[in-house]
Coordinates of C-alpha atoms in Angstrom, one line a residue:
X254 CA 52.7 112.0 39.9
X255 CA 51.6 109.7 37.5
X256 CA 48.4 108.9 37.3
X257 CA 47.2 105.7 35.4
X258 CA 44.5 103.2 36.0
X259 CA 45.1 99.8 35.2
X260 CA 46.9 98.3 32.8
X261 CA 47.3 95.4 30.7
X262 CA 50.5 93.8 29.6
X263 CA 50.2 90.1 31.8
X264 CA 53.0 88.4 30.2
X265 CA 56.4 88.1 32.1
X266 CA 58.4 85.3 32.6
X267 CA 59.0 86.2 36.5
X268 CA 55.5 85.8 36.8
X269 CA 54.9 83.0 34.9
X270 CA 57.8 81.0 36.9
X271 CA 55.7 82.5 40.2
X272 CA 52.4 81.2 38.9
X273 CA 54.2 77.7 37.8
X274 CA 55.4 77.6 41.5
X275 CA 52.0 78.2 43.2
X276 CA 50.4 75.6 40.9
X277 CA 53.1 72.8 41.9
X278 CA 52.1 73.5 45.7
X279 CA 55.4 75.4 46.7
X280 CA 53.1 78.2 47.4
X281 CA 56.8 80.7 47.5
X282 CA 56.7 84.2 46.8
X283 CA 59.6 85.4 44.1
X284 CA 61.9 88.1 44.7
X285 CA 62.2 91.2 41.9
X286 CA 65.8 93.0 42.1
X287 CA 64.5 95.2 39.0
X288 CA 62.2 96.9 37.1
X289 CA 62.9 94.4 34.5
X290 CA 61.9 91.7 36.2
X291 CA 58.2 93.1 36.7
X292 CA 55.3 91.9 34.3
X293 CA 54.6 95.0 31.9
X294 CA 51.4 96.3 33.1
X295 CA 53.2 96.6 36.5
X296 CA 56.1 98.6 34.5
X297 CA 53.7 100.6 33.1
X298 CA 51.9 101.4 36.2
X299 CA 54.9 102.4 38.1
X300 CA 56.0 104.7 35.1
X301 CA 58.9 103.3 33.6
X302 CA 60.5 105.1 31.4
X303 CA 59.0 108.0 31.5
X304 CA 61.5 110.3 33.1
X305 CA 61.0 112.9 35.7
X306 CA 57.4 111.8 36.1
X307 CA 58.5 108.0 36.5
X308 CA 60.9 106.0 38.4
X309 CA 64.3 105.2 38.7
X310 CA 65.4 101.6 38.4
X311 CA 67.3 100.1 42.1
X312 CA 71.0 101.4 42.0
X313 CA 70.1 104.3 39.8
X314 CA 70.4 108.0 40.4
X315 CA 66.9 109.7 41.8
X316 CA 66.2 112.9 42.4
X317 CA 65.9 113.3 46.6
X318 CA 65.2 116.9 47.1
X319 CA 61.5 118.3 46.6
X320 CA 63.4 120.7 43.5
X321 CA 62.5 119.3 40.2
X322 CA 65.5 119.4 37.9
X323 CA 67.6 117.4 35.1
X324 CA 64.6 115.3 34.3
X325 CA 65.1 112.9 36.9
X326 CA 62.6 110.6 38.9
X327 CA 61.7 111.4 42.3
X328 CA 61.0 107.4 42.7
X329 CA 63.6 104.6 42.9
X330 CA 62.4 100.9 42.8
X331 CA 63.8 99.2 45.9
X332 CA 62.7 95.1 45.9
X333 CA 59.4 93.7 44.4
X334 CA 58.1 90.2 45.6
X335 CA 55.9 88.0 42.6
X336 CA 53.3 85.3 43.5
X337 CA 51.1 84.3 40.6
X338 CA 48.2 87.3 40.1
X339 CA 50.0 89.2 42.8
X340 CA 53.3 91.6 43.7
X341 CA 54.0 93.5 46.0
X342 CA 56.5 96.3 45.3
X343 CA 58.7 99.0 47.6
X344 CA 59.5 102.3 46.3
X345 CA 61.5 105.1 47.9
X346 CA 60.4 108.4 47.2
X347 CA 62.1 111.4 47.3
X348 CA 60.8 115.1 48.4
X349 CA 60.4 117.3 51.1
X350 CA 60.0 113.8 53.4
X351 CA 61.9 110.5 52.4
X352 CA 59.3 108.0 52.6
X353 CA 59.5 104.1 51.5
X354 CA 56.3 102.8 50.9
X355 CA 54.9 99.5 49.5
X356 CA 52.6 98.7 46.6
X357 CA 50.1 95.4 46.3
X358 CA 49.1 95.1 42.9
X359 CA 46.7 92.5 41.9
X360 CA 46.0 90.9 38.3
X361 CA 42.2 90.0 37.1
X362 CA 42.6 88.8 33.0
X363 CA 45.6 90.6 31.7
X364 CA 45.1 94.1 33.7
X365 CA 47.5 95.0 36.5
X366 CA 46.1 97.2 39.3
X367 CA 46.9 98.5 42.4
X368 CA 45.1 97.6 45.0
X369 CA 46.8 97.9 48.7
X370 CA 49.3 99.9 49.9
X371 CA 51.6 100.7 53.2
X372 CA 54.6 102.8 54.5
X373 CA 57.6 101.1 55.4
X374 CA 59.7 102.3 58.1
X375 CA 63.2 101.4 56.0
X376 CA 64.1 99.8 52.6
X377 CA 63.4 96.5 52.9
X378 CA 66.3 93.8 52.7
X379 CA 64.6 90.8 51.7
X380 CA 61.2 90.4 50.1
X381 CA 59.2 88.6 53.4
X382 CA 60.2 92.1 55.3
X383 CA 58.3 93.5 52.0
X384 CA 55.0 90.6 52.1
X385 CA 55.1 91.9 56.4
X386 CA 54.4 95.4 55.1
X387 CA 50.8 93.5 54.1
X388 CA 50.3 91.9 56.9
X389 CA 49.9 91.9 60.3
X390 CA 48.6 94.6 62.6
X391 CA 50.3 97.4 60.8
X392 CA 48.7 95.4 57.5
X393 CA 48.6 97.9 54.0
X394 CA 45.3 100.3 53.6
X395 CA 43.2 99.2 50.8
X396 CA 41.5 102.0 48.7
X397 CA 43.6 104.6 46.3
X398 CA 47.3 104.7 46.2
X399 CA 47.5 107.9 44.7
X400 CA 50.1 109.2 47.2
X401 CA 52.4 106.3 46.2
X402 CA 52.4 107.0 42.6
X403 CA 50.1 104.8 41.1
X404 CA 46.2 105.2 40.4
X405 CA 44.0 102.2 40.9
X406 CA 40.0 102.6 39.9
X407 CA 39.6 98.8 41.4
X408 CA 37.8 97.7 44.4
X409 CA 40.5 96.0 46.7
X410 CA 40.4 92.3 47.4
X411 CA 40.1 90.5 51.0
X412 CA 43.4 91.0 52.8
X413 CA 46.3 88.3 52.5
X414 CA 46.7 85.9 55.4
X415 CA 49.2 86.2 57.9
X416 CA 50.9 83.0 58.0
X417 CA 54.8 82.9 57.8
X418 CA 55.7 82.9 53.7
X419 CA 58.6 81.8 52.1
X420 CA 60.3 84.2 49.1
X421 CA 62.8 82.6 47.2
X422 CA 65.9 84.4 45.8
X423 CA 65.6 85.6 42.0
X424 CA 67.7 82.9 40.3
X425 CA 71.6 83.7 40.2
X426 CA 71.5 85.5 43.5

């Protein structure tokens, strides 16, 4: 498991585009089919990059078995929603029990954080199945998400409101 607290790294253009769309009133979330697309500090919360201890990019090979072996993550990123100083990310994770689960991580300044998170009963197809995970009366647990992957040292925020959302497709989709 990897443990990090949080990290700064704001810049991304996904999240700059989600921010520009929150400030012209669309109020839309943004849907994330990568790692790529993520700002940094999220990256480097997640563990990219950092082989067996990190995670696996959607599409790519993970490791699904509790046995540790050819260096290979035992997380796979699944869908990741954007919405100006928030994202909410799905993550399969392998082991002695498949589990999805979901990520809310929050930005104050430039540092990335983890700050809510929730199991998910199956991958999640688009990203308002992924924003449901947060909301609701099955709504994510705020405090630590150290049995997600990530480490978060902030307090969490007031939980997101439940009215319907609307998630646009990543451009080119």
């Amino acid at each position: 498991m990897v443990m990090l607290a949080g990290i700064g790294f704001g810049g991304c253009t996904l999240a700059q585009a989600a921010g520009q769309a929150a400030a012209t009133g669309l109020g839309s979330w943004t849907e994330a089919q990568s790692l790529r697309e993520l700002p940094a500090g999220i990256q480097a919360l997640l563990g990219v990059g950092l082989g067996a201890d990190g995670i696996a990019d959607r599409g790519e090979d993970f490791n699904t078995s509790d046995v540790r072996a050819d260096n290979m993550p035992t997380r796979r990123f699944a869908l990741a929603v954007v919405h100006g100083d928030t994202a909410m990310v799905a993550v399969e994770q392998g082991g002695r029990a498949y589990a999805v689960n979901a990520v809310e991580f929050r930005q104050a300044g430039v540092v990335w954080d983890a700050v809510r998170c929730a199991p998910l009963n199956e991958l999640p197809r688009r990203g308002t199945e992924l924003v449901d995970a947060f909301t609701g009366r099955h709504a994510g647990h705020s405090g630590s998400c150290q049995g997600y992957g990530v480490h978060s040292l902030q307090p969490a925020p007031a939980v997101l409101s439940t009215t319907p959302v609307a998630v646009r497709p990543r451009p080119g989709a």
